[in-house]
Amino acid sequence: MTTPHPMEIELKLALPQQQAAAFVKRMARRRTLKGTSTLKGTSSARGQQDLVTRYFDTPDFALSAQGVALRVRRVGRLWLQTLKTGGERQGGLSQRAEFEMPVSRGVPDWSRFPLEALAYVPEALRAQLAPVFETRFHRTAWLIAGKGGAQIEVALDIGEVVSGERSQPICEIELELKAGQPDALFALALDWAAAFDCLPFDVSKAERGVRLAHGIEDAPVKSVPLALDDGMGVEEGFAAIVQACLAQFQANLPGVLGADDIEYVHQARVALRRLRAALRLFRDACALPPELLDELRALAAALGSARDWDVLCGETLPAIAPHYPDAESWQQGMATLEARRIAVRTAMRDALVQAHPGAWLLAMQRWLLRHGWHSHPEGQAVPAAQRFVQLAPLDAWVRRALQKGHRPIVRGAREFAALTPARRHLLRIAIKRQRYAAEFFQTLFEGKRQARYLAALRDAQDSLGRANDAHIAAGLLTAAGREAGAMGDFVLGWLAAKQADAADGECAGAIRAFLKSKPYW
């Protein structure tokens, strides 16, 4: 009989620095559990300590590449060594093996680790290990009771990660489950996300230190291929796809709220579009509760206008600028439109904060954790026929879903020349949904036909998308009225000509190319 690895189950929240005092004040009014230490080296139900932690790795970061973190932390006059594995992380919730014990000084003592821990660090690597970065932060911790009799250690960490001359601030809340079910963590976190604008956060201090040591800057996160397999059931595939979309949105959200790079808004919007496409695709099998769906629509709407202005000022107008004869007049018009763009972005951020995206992400994760699609929002179980679909093999279901999405595109493509602008817009949406579906299930199929079909979908979507961008740009300029001056009139004429050319040229060619591609499922 083998002894299971000790598991750490915690939920991490990024806390805005300006909310830290309010959070401490809230916790001061909360009843804490007595008689159990919340910090090593303390004996009360609330503890405060300054912690310095050294992280060890090889010069080429071989441990972090395997998802392993090795640290030695000074806690008062004690030293603790800890080894953590990568484990599973979703929406701020992590579950991973953790081995922790006291040591006599600030370097790892391999004789103290159990054999299970030693297996994660081959003996050949141990001699190469050296300190690579540190974390220095003040921790305030409380041990409290949670839902269903759970015991939860709440830790507020404020400080920094340091590597050489580089540093990065830390301000986060960690909820570690000491006893009970993970749902109790979400019950607490949802309340705090709404009250303090917290966001679920999956990046550990160790990972931030590694990135800092490598000089890697934060950047917008694109979608990545899903590792689905044909042995999955429909509900497993659904959960994996939704999880991937949420992860992309969550990763880009801090940049949307605090960075100038417009790509964060684009990738956050893509994540929500992909999620909405997935929910529509699976709507007869796994339905999202109406309140979560309404909040998703509100988040998508908040991002939409800002992205439209980013495309106008960052892509459409720069391409036209070389063709305008009066550079000074162009700059004046651009300054006016940039001011409008900044105002729209500010309004977007205000709307996002008011929508509490952190609380929505946590509510979505909680719904996934509970397998919420097994029942209706009112609590009754879904019909037996629907449950049968949820348990059905994914591969057969996917083939039917892809064929269902393919048919209306073929009909629209054959009639493309006669379609009204409104129907071409609907065709673009159908192509986009089919592309997302094909990408979701990409790993279930092989062969050149799949690659050709996906390429044809992307080309058709991109072509119709550029025509749609021109249409939206014209609408924004028309709404701006005389603010853009003569430059605005010139751009409107340019865009009208481009839309006419695209309808008969580029878009039509991409649609014809799609009709030549063959289904691969």
Coordinates of C-alpha atoms in Angstrom, one line a residue:
M1 CA 0.0 0.0 0.0
T2 CA 1.4 3.4 -1.0
T3 CA 0.9 6.6 1.0
P4 CA -0.7 9.3 -1.1
H5 CA 1.3 12.5 -1.6
P6 CA 0.3 15.4 0.7
M7 CA -1.9 17.7 -1.4
E8 CA -2.2 21.4 -1.3
I9 CA -5.6 22.7 -2.4
E10 CA -5.7 26.5 -2.6
L11 CA -7.5 29.3 -4.5
K12 CA -5.4 32.4 -5.3
L13 CA -6.8 35.9 -6.0
A14 CA -5.0 39.0 -7.2
L15 CA -6.0 41.9 -5.0
P16 CA -5.7 45.5 -6.1
Q17 CA -3.1 47.2 -3.8
Q18 CA -5.5 50.0 -3.0
Q19 CA -8.0 47.4 -1.6
A20 CA -5.6 45.8 0.8
A21 CA -6.5 47.9 3.8
A22 CA -10.3 47.4 3.2
F23 CA -9.7 43.6 3.0
V24 CA -7.8 43.6 6.4
K25 CA -10.6 45.6 7.9
R26 CA -13.2 43.1 6.6
M27 CA -11.2 40.2 8.1
A28 CA -10.9 41.9 11.4
R29 CA -14.7 41.6 11.8
R30 CA -14.7 37.9 11.0
R31 CA -14.7 35.2 13.6
T32 CA -11.5 33.1 13.5
L33 CA -10.9 29.6 14.7
K34 CA -9.0 29.2 18.0
G35 CA -6.3 26.8 19.0
T36 CA -4.8 26.1 15.5
S37 CA -1.7 27.7 14.1
T38 CA -2.1 29.5 10.8
L39 CA 1.6 30.3 10.4
K40 CA 4.5 28.0 11.3
G41 CA 6.0 29.4 14.4
T42 CA 2.8 31.1 15.7
S43 CA 0.2 29.9 18.1
S44 CA -2.8 32.2 17.5
A45 CA -5.7 32.1 15.0
R46 CA -4.3 35.2 13.3
G47 CA -0.6 35.7 12.5
Q48 CA 1.6 38.3 10.9
Q49 CA 5.1 37.7 9.7
D50 CA 7.7 38.9 7.3
L51 CA 8.7 36.1 5.0
V52 CA 11.9 35.7 2.9
T53 CA 11.9 32.8 0.5
R54 CA 14.8 31.6 -1.6
Y55 CA 13.9 29.5 -4.7
F56 CA 16.5 27.0 -6.0
D57 CA 17.0 25.8 -9.5
T58 CA 19.7 24.8 -12.0
P59 CA 21.3 27.5 -14.2
D60 CA 19.0 26.4 -17.1
F61 CA 15.9 26.2 -14.8
A62 CA 15.5 22.5 -15.3
L63 CA 13.2 22.1 -12.3
S64 CA 10.8 24.9 -13.3
A65 CA 10.7 23.4 -16.8
Q66 CA 9.2 20.3 -15.2
G67 CA 6.7 22.2 -13.1
V68 CA 8.6 21.7 -9.9
A69 CA 9.3 24.5 -7.3
L70 CA 12.0 24.1 -4.6
R71 CA 12.2 26.8 -1.9
V72 CA 13.6 27.4 1.5
R73 CA 11.7 30.0 3.6
R74 CA 12.6 31.8 6.8
V75 CA 9.7 32.0 9.2
G76 CA 10.7 33.9 12.3
R77 CA 13.7 31.9 13.5
L78 CA 12.8 28.8 11.7
W79 CA 13.7 27.5 8.2
L80 CA 11.2 25.5 6.2
Q81 CA 12.0 23.7 2.9
T82 CA 9.2 23.0 0.5
L83 CA 8.9 21.1 -2.8
K84 CA 5.8 21.7 -4.9
T85 CA 4.8 20.0 -8.1
G86 CA 2.9 21.5 -11.0
G87 CA -0.4 19.8 -10.4
E88 CA -3.7 21.1 -11.8
R89 CA -4.7 24.8 -12.0
Q90 CA -8.0 26.2 -13.2
G91 CA -9.5 29.6 -12.5
G92 CA -7.3 30.3 -9.5
L93 CA -7.8 26.9 -8.0
S94 CA -4.7 24.7 -7.8
Q95 CA -4.2 21.1 -6.5
R96 CA -0.7 19.9 -6.3
A97 CA 1.6 17.7 -4.3
E98 CA 3.5 19.5 -1.5
F99 CA 6.3 18.3 0.7
E100 CA 7.3 20.6 3.6
M101 CA 9.5 20.2 6.7
P102 CA 11.9 22.2 8.9
V103 CA 15.6 22.4 8.1
S104 CA 18.5 23.8 10.1
R105 CA 19.6 26.5 7.6
G106 CA 18.7 28.3 4.5
V107 CA 19.6 25.6 1.9
P108 CA 17.8 22.3 1.0
D109 CA 18.5 19.3 3.1
W110 CA 17.9 16.3 0.9
S111 CA 18.1 13.9 3.8
R112 CA 14.9 15.4 5.2
F113 CA 12.7 14.8 2.1
P114 CA 10.7 11.6 1.7
L115 CA 11.5 9.3 -1.2
E116 CA 8.4 10.5 -3.1
A117 CA 9.7 14.0 -3.1
L118 CA 13.2 13.0 -4.1
A119 CA 11.8 11.3 -7.2
Y120 CA 11.0 14.8 -8.5
V121 CA 14.6 16.0 -8.4
P122 CA 17.1 13.5 -9.9
E123 CA 20.3 13.2 -8.0
A124 CA 22.3 14.5 -10.9
L125 CA 20.5 17.8 -10.7
R126 CA 20.9 18.4 -7.0
A127 CA 24.5 19.4 -7.1
Q128 CA 23.7 22.1 -9.8
L129 CA 21.0 23.8 -7.7
A130 CA 21.6 27.4 -6.5
P131 CA 19.3 30.3 -5.4
V132 CA 17.8 32.0 -8.5
F133 CA 15.4 34.5 -7.1
E134 CA 13.6 35.5 -3.8
T135 CA 10.3 36.6 -2.6
R136 CA 10.0 39.1 0.2
F137 CA 6.5 39.8 1.6
H138 CA 4.5 40.5 4.7
R139 CA 1.9 37.8 5.4
T140 CA -1.2 38.2 7.5
A141 CA -3.1 35.0 8.0
W142 CA -6.4 33.9 9.5
L143 CA -7.8 30.5 10.1
I144 CA -11.6 30.6 9.5
A145 CA -14.6 28.4 9.2
G146 CA -16.1 28.0 5.7
K147 CA -19.2 26.5 4.1
G148 CA -20.1 23.0 5.1
G149 CA -17.7 22.9 8.1
A150 CA -14.6 23.6 6.0
Q151 CA -11.5 25.0 7.6
I152 CA -9.7 27.6 5.5
E153 CA -6.4 29.4 6.0
V154 CA -6.7 32.9 4.4
A155 CA -3.3 34.6 3.8
L156 CA -2.8 38.1 2.5
D157 CA 0.7 38.5 1.0
I158 CA 2.0 42.0 0.2
G159 CA 5.6 42.4 -1.0
E160 CA 7.7 41.7 -4.1
V161 CA 9.5 39.0 -6.2
V162 CA 13.2 39.9 -6.7
S163 CA 15.7 38.6 -9.2
G164 CA 18.9 40.6 -9.4
E165 CA 18.0 44.2 -10.2
R166 CA 14.5 43.3 -11.3
S167 CA 11.4 43.2 -9.1
Q168 CA 7.7 42.7 -9.3
P169 CA 5.0 43.6 -6.7
I170 CA 3.0 40.9 -4.9
C171 CA -0.5 41.7 -3.6
E172 CA -2.6 38.6 -3.4
I173 CA -4.9 36.5 -1.2
E174 CA -4.4 32.7 -0.9
L175 CA -7.2 30.6 0.4
E176 CA -5.8 27.2 1.4
L177 CA -8.2 24.4 2.2
K178 CA -7.3 22.7 5.5
A179 CA -10.4 20.6 5.8
G180 CA -13.6 20.3 3.8
Q181 CA -14.6 20.6 0.1
P182 CA -13.1 23.0 -2.5
D183 CA -16.5 24.5 -3.1
A184 CA -16.1 26.3 0.3
L185 CA -13.1 28.3 -1.2
F186 CA -15.3 29.5 -4.1
A187 CA -18.1 30.6 -1.7
L188 CA -15.6 32.9 0.1
A189 CA -13.8 34.1 -3.0
L190 CA -17.0 35.1 -4.8
D191 CA -17.9 37.4 -2.0
W192 CA -14.5 39.0 -2.0
A193 CA -14.3 39.3 -5.8
A194 CA -17.4 41.4 -5.8
A195 CA -16.4 43.5 -2.8
F196 CA -12.7 44.1 -3.6
D197 CA -12.4 43.7 -7.4
C198 CA -10.3 40.5 -7.0
L199 CA -9.4 38.4 -10.0
P200 CA -8.6 34.7 -9.9
F201 CA -4.9 34.2 -10.5
D202 CA -3.2 31.0 -11.6
V203 CA 0.5 32.2 -11.7
S204 CA 2.4 31.1 -8.7
K205 CA 5.2 33.2 -7.0
A206 CA 7.7 30.6 -8.3
E207 CA 6.5 31.1 -11.9
R208 CA 6.7 34.9 -11.6
G209 CA 10.2 34.6 -10.2
V210 CA 11.3 32.4 -13.2
R211 CA 9.8 34.8 -15.7
L212 CA 11.5 37.7 -13.9
A213 CA 14.9 35.9 -13.8
H214 CA 14.5 35.3 -17.6
G215 CA 13.5 38.9 -18.2
I216 CA 10.2 37.8 -19.8
E217 CA 7.6 40.5 -19.9
D218 CA 3.8 39.9 -19.6
A219 CA 2.2 39.7 -23.0
P220 CA -1.3 39.0 -24.5
V221 CA -2.2 35.3 -24.5
K222 CA -3.6 33.6 -27.6
S223 CA -5.7 30.5 -27.7
V224 CA -3.8 27.2 -27.9
P225 CA -4.8 23.8 -29.4
L226 CA -6.8 21.6 -27.0
A227 CA -5.6 18.1 -26.2
L228 CA -8.9 16.3 -26.7
D229 CA -9.1 12.6 -27.4
D230 CA -11.7 10.4 -28.9
G231 CA -12.1 8.4 -25.7
M232 CA -13.8 11.4 -24.1
G233 CA -17.5 11.8 -23.5
V234 CA -19.4 14.9 -24.7
E235 CA -19.5 16.4 -21.2
E236 CA -15.7 16.0 -20.8
G237 CA -15.0 17.7 -24.1
F238 CA -17.4 20.5 -23.2
A239 CA -15.7 21.1 -19.8
A240 CA -12.3 21.1 -21.4
I241 CA -13.3 23.6 -24.1
V242 CA -15.0 26.0 -21.7
Q243 CA -12.0 25.8 -19.4
A244 CA -9.6 26.7 -22.2
C245 CA -11.7 29.7 -23.1
L246 CA -12.0 30.9 -19.5
A247 CA -8.2 30.5 -19.1
Q248 CA -7.5 32.7 -22.1
F249 CA -9.9 35.4 -20.9
Q250 CA -8.5 35.3 -17.4
A251 CA -4.9 35.6 -18.6
N252 CA -5.7 38.7 -20.7
L253 CA -8.0 40.4 -18.2
P254 CA -5.2 42.2 -16.2
G255 CA -3.8 43.6 -19.4
V256 CA -7.2 44.8 -20.5
L257 CA -7.7 46.7 -17.2
G258 CA -4.2 48.0 -16.8
A259 CA -2.0 47.9 -19.9
D260 CA -1.8 50.0 -23.1
D261 CA -1.3 47.1 -25.5
I262 CA -4.5 46.9 -27.6
E263 CA -3.9 43.2 -28.3
Y264 CA -5.0 42.4 -24.7
V265 CA -8.5 43.6 -25.6
H266 CA -8.5 41.7 -28.9
Q267 CA -7.4 38.4 -27.3
A268 CA -9.9 38.8 -24.4
R269 CA -12.6 39.4 -26.9
V270 CA -11.6 36.4 -28.9
A271 CA -11.7 34.3 -25.7
L272 CA -15.3 35.3 -25.1
R273 CA -16.3 34.8 -28.7
R274 CA -14.9 31.3 -28.6
L275 CA -16.7 30.6 -25.4
R276 CA -20.0 31.8 -26.8
A277 CA -19.4 29.7 -29.9
A278 CA -18.7 26.6 -27.6
L279 CA -21.8 27.3 -25.5
R280 CA -24.0 27.5 -28.6
L281 CA -22.4 24.4 -30.1
F282 CA -23.2 22.3 -26.9
R283 CA -26.4 24.1 -26.0
D284 CA -28.6 21.0 -26.4
A285 CA -26.3 18.9 -24.2
C286 CA -24.8 21.2 -21.6
A287 CA -26.6 24.5 -21.0
L288 CA -25.2 27.4 -19.0
P289 CA -27.5 29.0 -16.4
P290 CA -29.2 32.2 -17.8
E291 CA -27.6 34.5 -15.2
L292 CA -24.1 33.4 -16.1
L293 CA -25.0 33.7 -19.8
D294 CA -26.3 37.2 -19.3
E295 CA -23.1 38.3 -17.5
L296 CA -21.1 36.8 -20.4
R297 CA -23.0 38.9 -22.9
A298 CA -22.4 42.0 -20.8
L299 CA -18.7 41.4 -20.6
A300 CA -18.5 40.9 -24.4
A301 CA -20.5 44.0 -25.0
A302 CA -18.2 46.1 -22.8
L303 CA -15.2 45.0 -24.9
G304 CA -16.8 45.4 -28.3
S305 CA -16.8 49.2 -28.8
A306 CA -13.2 49.6 -27.5
R307 CA -12.0 46.9 -30.0
D308 CA -13.8 48.7 -32.8
W309 CA -12.0 52.0 -32.1
D310 CA -8.7 50.1 -31.7
V311 CA -9.1 48.7 -35.2
L312 CA -10.1 52.0 -36.7
C313 CA -7.2 54.0 -35.2
G314 CA -4.6 51.3 -35.0
E315 CA -5.1 49.4 -38.3
T316 CA -7.6 51.0 -40.7
L317 CA -6.5 54.6 -40.6
P318 CA -2.7 54.0 -40.7
A319 CA -3.2 52.0 -43.9
I320 CA -5.0 55.0 -45.6
A321 CA -2.8 57.8 -44.2
P322 CA -0.1 57.6 -47.0
H323 CA -2.8 58.3 -49.6
Y324 CA -4.1 61.6 -48.0
P325 CA -2.5 64.7 -49.5
D326 CA -2.5 67.0 -46.4
A327 CA -0.4 65.6 -43.6
E328 CA -1.2 68.4 -41.1
S329 CA -5.0 68.0 -41.6
W330 CA -4.6 64.2 -41.2
Q331 CA -2.8 64.6 -37.9
Q332 CA -5.5 67.0 -36.6
G333 CA -8.2 64.5 -37.5
M334 CA -6.3 61.6 -36.0
A335 CA -5.8 63.6 -32.7
T336 CA -9.6 64.1 -32.5
L337 CA -10.3 60.4 -33.1
E338 CA -7.6 59.2 -30.7
A339 CA -9.2 61.3 -28.0
R340 CA -12.5 59.6 -28.7
R341 CA -10.7 56.2 -28.7
I342 CA -9.2 57.0 -25.2
A343 CA -12.6 58.0 -23.9
V344 CA -14.1 54.8 -25.2
R345 CA -11.3 52.7 -23.6
T346 CA -11.8 54.4 -20.2
A347 CA -15.5 53.8 -20.4
M348 CA -14.8 50.1 -21.3
R349 CA -12.6 49.7 -18.2
D350 CA -15.2 51.3 -16.0
A351 CA -17.9 49.0 -17.4
L352 CA -15.7 46.0 -16.9
V353 CA -15.0 46.9 -13.3
Q354 CA -18.7 47.4 -12.7
A355 CA -19.4 44.0 -14.2
H356 CA -17.1 42.3 -11.7
P357 CA -15.4 39.9 -14.2
G358 CA -13.4 38.2 -11.3
A359 CA -16.7 37.2 -9.7
W360 CA -18.0 35.9 -13.0
L361 CA -14.9 33.9 -13.7
L362 CA -15.1 32.3 -10.2
A363 CA -18.8 31.6 -10.6
M364 CA -18.0 29.9 -14.0
Q365 CA -15.3 27.8 -12.3
R366 CA -17.6 26.8 -9.5
W367 CA -20.3 25.8 -12.0
L368 CA -17.7 23.6 -13.8
L369 CA -16.4 22.1 -10.5
R370 CA -20.0 21.2 -9.6
H371 CA -20.8 19.8 -13.1
G372 CA -23.6 22.2 -13.2
W373 CA -24.9 21.0 -16.6
H374 CA -26.2 17.9 -14.8
S375 CA -29.2 19.9 -13.5
H376 CA -31.4 22.9 -14.3
P377 CA -30.9 26.2 -12.5
E378 CA -34.0 25.4 -10.4
G379 CA -32.2 22.3 -9.1
Q380 CA -34.0 19.4 -10.9
A381 CA -32.0 16.9 -12.9
V382 CA -31.8 17.3 -16.6
P383 CA -34.0 14.8 -18.6
A384 CA -32.7 11.3 -19.2
A385 CA -32.4 11.9 -22.9
Q386 CA -30.1 15.0 -22.3
R387 CA -28.0 13.1 -19.8
F388 CA -27.6 10.3 -22.4
V389 CA -26.2 12.9 -24.8
Q390 CA -23.8 14.2 -22.2
L391 CA -22.4 10.7 -21.6
A392 CA -22.2 9.9 -25.3
P393 CA -18.8 9.4 -27.1
L394 CA -17.4 12.7 -28.1
D395 CA -16.0 11.7 -31.5
A396 CA -19.4 10.7 -33.1
W397 CA -21.1 13.8 -31.6
V398 CA -18.4 16.0 -33.1
R399 CA -18.8 14.6 -36.6
R400 CA -22.5 15.4 -36.5
A401 CA -21.9 18.9 -35.0
L402 CA -19.3 19.8 -37.7
Q403 CA -21.6 18.6 -40.5
K404 CA -24.5 20.6 -39.0
G405 CA -22.3 23.8 -39.0
H406 CA -21.0 23.1 -42.5
R407 CA -24.3 22.9 -44.4
P408 CA -25.5 26.6 -44.0
I409 CA -22.0 27.8 -45.0
V410 CA -22.2 25.9 -48.2
R411 CA -25.6 27.2 -49.0
G412 CA -24.5 30.8 -48.3
A413 CA -21.3 30.4 -50.2
R414 CA -23.1 29.2 -53.3
E415 CA -25.5 32.2 -53.2
F416 CA -22.8 34.7 -52.2
A417 CA -23.0 37.0 -55.2
A418 CA -26.7 37.5 -54.5
L419 CA -26.5 37.9 -50.7
T420 CA -27.5 41.3 -49.1
P421 CA -24.9 42.9 -46.8
A422 CA -27.0 41.6 -43.8
R423 CA -26.9 38.0 -45.0
R424 CA -23.2 38.3 -45.8
H425 CA -22.8 39.3 -42.2
L426 CA -24.7 36.2 -41.0
L427 CA -22.5 34.1 -43.3
R428 CA -19.4 35.6 -41.7
I429 CA -20.7 34.6 -38.3
A430 CA -21.5 31.1 -39.4
I431 CA -18.0 30.7 -40.8
K432 CA -16.4 32.1 -37.6
R433 CA -18.4 29.6 -35.5
Q434 CA -17.5 26.7 -37.7
R435 CA -13.8 27.7 -37.6
Y436 CA -13.9 27.8 -33.8
A437 CA -15.6 24.4 -33.7
A438 CA -13.1 22.9 -36.1
E439 CA -10.2 24.3 -33.9
F440 CA -11.8 23.0 -30.7
F441 CA -11.7 19.4 -32.1
Q442 CA -8.5 19.7 -34.1
T443 CA -6.7 16.9 -32.2
L444 CA -9.5 14.4 -32.9
F445 CA -8.6 14.3 -36.6
E446 CA -5.5 14.0 -38.8
G447 CA -4.6 14.6 -42.5
K448 CA -4.2 17.2 -45.1
R449 CA -7.9 17.6 -45.7
Q450 CA -8.4 19.0 -42.2
A451 CA -5.6 21.5 -42.7
R452 CA -7.0 22.6 -46.0
Y453 CA -10.5 23.0 -44.6
L454 CA -9.3 25.0 -41.6
A455 CA -7.2 27.2 -43.9
A456 CA -10.2 27.9 -46.2
L457 CA -12.3 28.8 -43.2
R458 CA -9.7 31.2 -41.8
D459 CA -9.2 32.9 -45.2
A460 CA -12.9 33.3 -45.7
Q461 CA -13.4 34.7 -42.1
D462 CA -10.4 37.0 -42.4
S463 CA -11.6 38.3 -45.8
L464 CA -15.2 38.9 -44.7
G465 CA -13.8 40.3 -41.4
R466 CA -11.8 43.0 -43.2
A467 CA -14.9 44.0 -45.1
N468 CA -16.8 44.1 -41.8
D469 CA -14.0 46.2 -40.2
A470 CA -14.5 48.7 -43.1
H471 CA -18.2 48.8 -42.5
I472 CA -17.8 49.4 -38.7
A473 CA -15.1 52.0 -39.4
A474 CA -17.5 53.9 -41.7
G475 CA -20.2 53.8 -39.0
L476 CA -17.8 55.2 -36.3
L477 CA -16.7 58.0 -38.6
T478 CA -20.3 58.8 -39.6
A479 CA -21.2 59.0 -35.9
A480 CA -18.2 61.3 -35.2
G481 CA -19.7 63.8 -37.7
R482 CA -17.6 66.8 -38.4
E483 CA -15.1 66.1 -35.6
A484 CA -12.6 64.5 -38.0
G485 CA -13.0 67.3 -40.6
A486 CA -12.1 66.8 -44.3
M487 CA -9.9 63.8 -43.3
G488 CA -13.1 62.0 -42.2
D489 CA -14.8 62.6 -45.5
F490 CA -11.8 61.3 -47.4
V491 CA -11.7 58.1 -45.3
L492 CA -15.4 57.5 -45.8
G493 CA -15.0 57.6 -49.5
W494 CA -12.0 55.3 -49.4
L495 CA -13.9 52.8 -47.2
A496 CA -16.9 52.8 -49.5
A497 CA -14.7 52.0 -52.5
K498 CA -12.9 49.2 -50.5
Q499 CA -16.2 47.6 -49.4
A500 CA -17.4 47.5 -53.0
D501 CA -14.1 46.0 -54.2
A502 CA -14.1 43.4 -51.4
A503 CA -17.6 42.3 -52.2
D504 CA -16.7 41.5 -55.8
G505 CA -13.1 40.5 -55.4
E506 CA -11.3 39.4 -52.3
C507 CA -14.3 38.0 -50.4
A508 CA -15.8 36.3 -53.4
G509 CA -12.5 34.6 -54.1
A510 CA -12.1 33.3 -50.5
I511 CA -15.7 32.0 -50.7
R512 CA -15.0 30.1 -53.9
A513 CA -11.9 28.6 -52.4
F514 CA -13.9 27.4 -49.4
L515 CA -16.4 25.6 -51.7
K516 CA -13.5 23.6 -53.1
S517 CA -12.5 22.3 -49.7
K518 CA -13.9 19.0 -48.6
P519 CA -15.2 17.9 -45.2
Y520 CA -12.7 15.7 -43.4
W521 CA -14.8 14.3 -40.5

